[in-house]
Backbone atoms as SQL, in Angstrom:
CREATE TABLE atoms (id INTEGER PRIMARY KEY, chain TEXT, resi INTEGER, resn TEXT, atom TEXT, x REAL, y REAL, z REAL);
INSERT INTO atoms VALUES
  (1, 'A', 1, 'MET', 'N', -12.338, -66.363, 111.031),
  (2, 'A', 1, 'MET', 'CA', -13.017, -65.186, 110.848),
  (3, 'A', 1, 'MET', 'C', -14.806, -66.026, 111.319),
  (4, 'A', 2, 'GLU', 'N', -15.347, -65.868, 112.696),
  (5, 'A', 2, 'GLU', 'CA', -16.435, -65.744, 112.552),
  (6, 'A', 2, 'GLU', 'C', -17.746, -65.055, 112.448),
  (7, 'A', 3, 'ASN', 'N', -18.882, -65.608, 111.581),
  (8, 'A', 3, 'ASN', 'CA', -19.995, -65.006, 111.343),
  (9, 'A', 3, 'ASN', 'C', -21.304, -65.487, 111.870),
  (10, 'A', 4, 'ASP', 'N', -22.299, -65.059, 111.729),
  (11, 'A', 4, 'ASP', 'CA', -23.788, -65.291, 111.677),
  (12, 'A', 4, 'ASP', 'C', -24.398, -65.489, 110.810),
  (13, 'A', 5, 'LEU', 'N', -23.981, -65.949, 109.416),
  (14, 'A', 5, 'LEU', 'CA', -24.805, -65.832, 108.303),
  (15, 'A', 5, 'LEU', 'C', -25.561, -66.848, 108.512),
  (16, 'A', 6, 'LYS', 'N', -25.277, -68.131, 109.044),
  (17, 'A', 6, 'LYS', 'CA', -26.313, -69.149, 109.248),
  (18, 'A', 6, 'LYS', 'C', -27.800, -68.930, 110.072),
  (19, 'A', 7, 'VAL', 'N', -27.163, -67.639, 111.146),
  (20, 'A', 7, 'VAL', 'CA', -29.046, -66.922, 112.069),
  (21, 'A', 7, 'VAL', 'C', -29.565, -66.180, 111.143),
  (22, 'A', 8, 'ARG', 'N', -28.409, -65.719, 110.239),
  (23, 'A', 8, 'ARG', 'CA', -29.164, -64.488, 109.481),
  (24, 'A', 8, 'ARG', 'C', -30.364, -65.261, 108.404),
  (25, 'A', 9, 'ARG', 'N', -29.274, -66.179, 107.541),
  (26, 'A', 9, 'ARG', 'CA', -30.234, -66.675, 106.293),
  (27, 'A', 9, 'ARG', 'C', -31.348, -67.360, 107.393),
  (28, 'A', 10, 'ALA', 'N', -30.768, -68.267, 107.938),
  (29, 'A', 10, 'ALA', 'CA', -32.359, -69.203, 108.998),
  (30, 'A', 10, 'ALA', 'C', -33.813, -67.363, 109.236),
  (31, 'A', 11, 'ARG', 'N', -33.146, -66.643, 109.816),
  (32, 'A', 11, 'ARG', 'CA', -34.104, -65.600, 110.073),
  (33, 'A', 11, 'ARG', 'C', -35.266, -65.663, 108.705),
  (34, 'A', 12, 'HIS', 'N', -34.550, -65.631, 107.672),
  (35, 'A', 12, 'HIS', 'CA', -35.280, -64.857, 106.292),
  (36, 'A', 12, 'HIS', 'C', -35.750, -65.842, 105.460),
  (37, 'A', 13, 'GLU', 'N', -35.816, -67.043, 105.902),
  (38, 'A', 13, 'GLU', 'CA', -36.124, -68.423, 105.798),
  (39, 'A', 13, 'GLU', 'C', -35.362, -69.082, 104.458),
  (40, 'A', 14, 'LEU', 'N', -33.900, -69.113, 104.496),
  (41, 'A', 14, 'LEU', 'CA', -33.655, -69.307, 102.843),
  (42, 'A', 14, 'LEU', 'C', -32.369, -70.222, 102.522),
  (43, 'A', 15, 'THR', 'N', -32.631, -70.882, 101.758),
  (44, 'A', 15, 'THR', 'CA', -31.734, -72.519, 102.084),
  (45, 'A', 15, 'THR', 'C', -30.644, -71.653, 101.200),
  (46, 'A', 16, 'GLN', 'N', -29.285, -72.574, 101.824),
  (47, 'A', 16, 'GLN', 'CA', -27.674, -72.196, 101.399),
  (48, 'A', 16, 'GLN', 'C', -28.048, -71.826, 99.708),
  (49, 'A', 17, 'SER', 'N', -28.478, -72.525, 99.301),
  (50, 'A', 17, 'SER', 'CA', -28.756, -72.299, 97.845),
  (51, 'A', 17, 'SER', 'C', -29.364, -71.395, 96.987),
  (52, 'A', 18, 'ASP', 'N', -30.960, -71.032, 98.112),
  (53, 'A', 18, 'ASP', 'CA', -31.467, -69.242, 97.862),
  (54, 'A', 18, 'ASP', 'C', -30.460, -68.324, 98.166),
  (55, 'A', 19, 'LEU', 'N', -29.618, -68.091, 99.409),
  (56, 'A', 19, 'LEU', 'CA', -29.025, -67.468, 99.621),
  (57, 'A', 19, 'LEU', 'C', -27.858, -67.253, 98.364),
  (58, 'A', 20, 'ALA', 'N', -26.888, -68.096, 98.011),
  (59, 'A', 20, 'ALA', 'CA', -25.862, -68.660, 96.744),
  (60, 'A', 20, 'ALA', 'C', -26.478, -67.717, 95.746),
  (61, 'A', 21, 'GLU', 'N', -28.248, -68.141, 95.099),
  (62, 'A', 21, 'GLU', 'CA', -28.288, -67.787, 93.627),
  (63, 'A', 21, 'GLU', 'C', -28.205, -65.650, 93.955),
  (64, 'A', 22, 'ALA', 'N', -28.525, -65.488, 95.014),
  (65, 'A', 22, 'ALA', 'CA', -28.834, -63.997, 95.448),
  (66, 'A', 22, 'ALA', 'C', -27.436, -63.171, 95.494),
  (67, 'A', 23, 'VAL', 'N', -26.663, -64.233, 95.974),
  (68, 'A', 23, 'VAL', 'CA', -25.236, -63.213, 95.612),
  (69, 'A', 23, 'VAL', 'C', -24.366, -63.827, 94.578),
  (70, 'A', 24, 'ASP', 'N', -24.840, -64.769, 93.814),
  (71, 'A', 24, 'ASP', 'CA', -24.405, -65.233, 92.639),
  (72, 'A', 24, 'ASP', 'C', -22.801, -66.032, 93.052),
  (73, 'A', 25, 'VAL', 'N', -23.013, -67.136, 93.753),
  (74, 'A', 25, 'VAL', 'CA', -21.761, -67.909, 94.363),
  (75, 'A', 25, 'VAL', 'C', -22.601, -69.561, 94.101),
  (76, 'A', 26, 'SER', 'N', -21.885, -70.449, 94.742),
  (77, 'A', 26, 'SER', 'CA', -22.261, -71.702, 94.871),
  (78, 'A', 26, 'SER', 'C', -22.487, -71.924, 96.487),
  (79, 'A', 27, 'ARG', 'N', -24.086, -73.130, 96.411),
  (80, 'A', 27, 'ARG', 'CA', -23.991, -73.298, 97.481),
  (81, 'A', 27, 'ARG', 'C', -22.906, -73.837, 98.560),
  (82, 'A', 28, 'GLN', 'N', -21.974, -74.382, 98.039),
  (83, 'A', 28, 'GLN', 'CA', -21.177, -74.720, 98.520),
  (84, 'A', 28, 'GLN', 'C', -19.811, -73.586, 99.620),
  (85, 'A', 29, 'THR', 'N', -19.915, -72.451, 98.528),
  (86, 'A', 29, 'THR', 'CA', -19.362, -71.456, 99.142),
  (87, 'A', 29, 'THR', 'C', -20.271, -71.309, 100.404),
  (88, 'A', 30, 'ILE', 'N', -21.283, -70.916, 100.615),
  (89, 'A', 30, 'ILE', 'CA', -21.708, -70.302, 101.314),
  (90, 'A', 30, 'ILE', 'C', -21.936, -71.405, 102.349),
  (91, 'A', 31, 'GLY', 'N', -22.085, -72.617, 102.023),
  (92, 'A', 31, 'GLY', 'CA', -21.873, -73.940, 103.702),
  (93, 'A', 31, 'GLY', 'C', -20.790, -73.561, 103.971),
  (94, 'A', 32, 'ALA', 'N', -19.115, -73.282, 103.271),
  (95, 'A', 32, 'ALA', 'CA', -17.950, -72.758, 103.497),
  (96, 'A', 32, 'ALA', 'C', -17.857, -71.723, 104.269),
  (97, 'A', 33, 'ILE', 'N', -18.469, -70.410, 103.998),
  (98, 'A', 33, 'ILE', 'CA', -18.403, -69.169, 105.028),
  (99, 'A', 33, 'ILE', 'C', -19.070, -69.731, 106.356),
  (100, 'A', 34, 'GLU', 'N', -20.523, -69.731, 106.383),
  (101, 'A', 34, 'GLU', 'CA', -21.072, -70.680, 107.648),
  (102, 'A', 34, 'GLU', 'C', -20.124, -71.483, 108.393),
  (103, 'A', 35, 'ALA', 'N', -19.522, -72.502, 108.177),
  (104, 'A', 35, 'ALA', 'CA', -18.294, -73.097, 108.530),
  (105, 'A', 35, 'ALA', 'C', -17.597, -72.909, 109.338),
  (106, 'A', 36, 'GLY', 'N', -16.997, -71.625, 108.302),
  (107, 'A', 36, 'GLY', 'CA', -15.779, -71.137, 108.643),
  (108, 'A', 36, 'GLY', 'C', -14.162, -71.623, 108.704),
  (109, 'A', 37, 'ARG', 'N', -14.675, -72.636, 107.134),
  (110, 'A', 37, 'ARG', 'CA', -13.735, -72.803, 106.399),
  (111, 'A', 37, 'ARG', 'C', -13.496, -72.301, 105.114),
  (112, 'A', 38, 'TYR', 'N', -13.877, -71.268, 105.232),
  (113, 'A', 38, 'TYR', 'CA', -13.610, -70.230, 103.836),
  (114, 'A', 38, 'TYR', 'C', -14.118, -68.592, 104.439),
  (115, 'A', 39, 'ASN', 'N', -12.818, -67.647, 104.251),
  (116, 'A', 39, 'ASN', 'CA', -13.085, -66.197, 104.242),
  (117, 'A', 39, 'ASN', 'C', -13.549, -66.148, 102.734),
  (118, 'A', 40, 'PRO', 'N', -14.685, -65.141, 102.434),
  (119, 'A', 40, 'PRO', 'CA', -15.149, -64.691, 101.776),
  (120, 'A', 40, 'PRO', 'C', -14.433, -63.504, 101.231),
  (121, 'A', 41, 'SER', 'N', -14.634, -63.297, 99.859),
  (122, 'A', 41, 'SER', 'CA', -13.709, -61.834, 99.714),
  (123, 'A', 41, 'SER', 'C', -14.492, -60.166, 99.774),
  (124, 'A', 42, 'LEU', 'N', -13.924, -59.513, 99.703),
  (125, 'A', 42, 'LEU', 'CA', -14.392, -57.961, 100.039),
  (126, 'A', 42, 'LEU', 'C', -15.560, -58.236, 99.209),
  (127, 'A', 43, 'GLU', 'N', -15.567, -58.355, 98.138),
  (128, 'A', 43, 'GLU', 'CA', -16.677, -58.171, 96.829),
  (129, 'A', 43, 'GLU', 'C', -17.992, -58.989, 97.354),
  (130, 'A', 44, 'LEU', 'N', -17.838, -59.963, 98.207),
  (131, 'A', 44, 'LEU', 'CA', -18.715, -61.023, 98.164),
  (132, 'A', 44, 'LEU', 'C', -19.057, -60.203, 99.877),
  (133, 'A', 45, 'ALA', 'N', -18.473, -60.448, 100.737),
  (134, 'A', 45, 'ALA', 'CA', -18.884, -59.819, 101.992),
  (135, 'A', 45, 'ALA', 'C', -19.466, -58.250, 101.554),
  (136, 'A', 46, 'PHE', 'N', -19.632, -57.536, 101.060),
  (137, 'A', 46, 'PHE', 'CA', -20.263, -55.957, 100.441),
  (138, 'A', 46, 'PHE', 'C', -21.310, -57.138, 99.894),
  (139, 'A', 47, 'HIS', 'N', -21.805, -57.841, 99.310),
  (140, 'A', 47, 'HIS', 'CA', -22.418, -58.749, 98.478),
  (141, 'A', 47, 'HIS', 'C', -23.467, -59.099, 99.190),
  (142, 'A', 48, 'LEU', 'N', -23.306, -59.544, 100.746),
  (143, 'A', 48, 'LEU', 'CA', -23.834, -60.342, 101.818),
  (144, 'A', 48, 'LEU', 'C', -24.632, -59.242, 102.780),
  (145, 'A', 49, 'ALA', 'N', -23.489, -58.173, 102.868),
  (146, 'A', 49, 'ALA', 'CA', -24.061, -57.118, 103.732),
  (147, 'A', 49, 'ALA', 'C', -25.326, -55.808, 102.913),
  (148, 'A', 50, 'GLU', 'N', -25.206, -56.441, 101.933),
  (149, 'A', 50, 'GLU', 'CA', -26.547, -55.019, 101.084),
  (150, 'A', 50, 'GLU', 'C', -27.162, -56.309, 101.273),
  (151, 'A', 51, 'TYR', 'N', -27.515, -57.733, 100.828),
  (152, 'A', 51, 'TYR', 'CA', -28.031, -58.525, 100.728),
  (153, 'A', 51, 'TYR', 'C', -29.071, -57.998, 102.278),
  (154, 'A', 52, 'PHE', 'N', -28.742, -58.650, 102.906),
  (155, 'A', 52, 'PHE', 'CA', -28.767, -58.827, 104.943),
  (156, 'A', 52, 'PHE', 'C', -29.402, -56.952, 104.925),
  (157, 'A', 53, 'ASP', 'N', -28.815, -56.063, 104.181),
  (158, 'A', 53, 'ASP', 'CA', -29.195, -54.635, 104.644),
  (159, 'A', 53, 'ASP', 'C', -28.457, -54.357, 105.997),
  (160, 'A', 54, 'CYS', 'N', -27.378, -54.754, 106.041),
  (161, 'A', 54, 'CYS', 'CA', -26.698, -54.189, 107.062),
  (162, 'A', 54, 'CYS', 'C', -25.191, -54.274, 106.721),
  (163, 'A', 55, 'SER', 'N', -24.356, -54.051, 107.902),
  (164, 'A', 55, 'SER', 'CA', -22.832, -53.849, 107.997),
  (165, 'A', 55, 'SER', 'C', -21.927, -54.953, 107.898),
  (166, 'A', 56, 'ILE', 'N', -20.663, -54.700, 106.936),
  (167, 'A', 56, 'ILE', 'CA', -19.959, -56.580, 107.245),
  (168, 'A', 56, 'ILE', 'C', -19.779, -56.663, 108.325),
  (169, 'A', 57, 'GLU', 'N', -19.371, -55.769, 109.225),
  (170, 'A', 57, 'GLU', 'CA', -19.222, -55.731, 110.690),
  (171, 'A', 57, 'GLU', 'C', -20.537, -56.620, 111.348),
  (172, 'A', 58, 'ASP', 'N', -21.496, -56.427, 110.673),
  (173, 'A', 58, 'ASP', 'CA', -22.703, -57.446, 111.241),
  (174, 'A', 58, 'ASP', 'C', -22.749, -58.733, 111.444),
  (175, 'A', 59, 'ILE', 'N', -22.246, -59.014, 110.033),
  (176, 'A', 59, 'ILE', 'CA', -22.341, -60.366, 109.949),
  (177, 'A', 59, 'ILE', 'C', -20.900, -61.278, 110.142),
  (178, 'A', 60, 'PHE', 'N', -19.827, -60.393, 109.889),
  (179, 'A', 60, 'PHE', 'CA', -18.329, -61.273, 110.098),
  (180, 'A', 60, 'PHE', 'C', -17.908, -60.473, 111.409),
  (181, 'A', 61, 'GLU', 'N', -17.137, -60.966, 112.234),
  (182, 'A', 61, 'GLU', 'CA', -16.233, -60.699, 113.501),
  (183, 'A', 61, 'GLU', 'C', -15.050, -62.123, 113.083),
  (184, 'A', 62, 'ALA', 'N', -13.784, -60.977, 113.164),
  (185, 'A', 62, 'ALA', 'CA', -12.440, -61.038, 113.342),
  (186, 'A', 62, 'ALA', 'C', -12.240, -62.345, 114.930),
  (187, 'A', 63, 'PRO', 'N', -11.998, -63.299, 114.625),
  (188, 'A', 63, 'PRO', 'CA', -11.589, -64.178, 116.136),
  (189, 'A', 63, 'PRO', 'C', -10.688, -63.430, 116.842),
  (190, 'A', 64, 'THR', 'N', -10.731, -63.272, 118.674),
  (191, 'A', 64, 'THR', 'CA', -10.592, -62.393, 119.261),
  (192, 'A', 64, 'THR', 'C', -9.340, -63.351, 119.669),
  (193, 'A', 65, 'THR', 'N', -7.804, -62.699, 120.311),
  (194, 'A', 65, 'THR', 'CA', -6.797, -63.305, 120.770),
  (195, 'A', 65, 'THR', 'C', -6.401, -63.054, 121.937),
  (196, 'A', 66, 'GLU', 'N', -6.355, -63.944, 122.704),
  (197, 'A', 66, 'GLU', 'CA', -5.686, -63.491, 123.678),
  (198, 'A', 66, 'GLU', 'C', -4.301, -63.645, 124.114),
  (199, 'A', 67, 'GLY', 'N', -4.086, -62.467, 125.347),
  (200, 'A', 67, 'GLY', 'CA', -2.653, -62.311, 125.690),
  (201, 'A', 67, 'GLY', 'C', -1.761, -61.370, 125.811);
């Protein structure tokens, strides 16, 4: 799942640790989401969207398949 979490975090001048603390997860979780190695739970996705005052779909986008 693709996301723009790193861009949003940078716009708000937040470190991974700052954001992790705000949504109650580890810094490693934020890093893994940004790198595309981890898809967040629906609950965490809602927390991130709420934090950035946007919809989940604004942050996360399912990869497109060609065929």
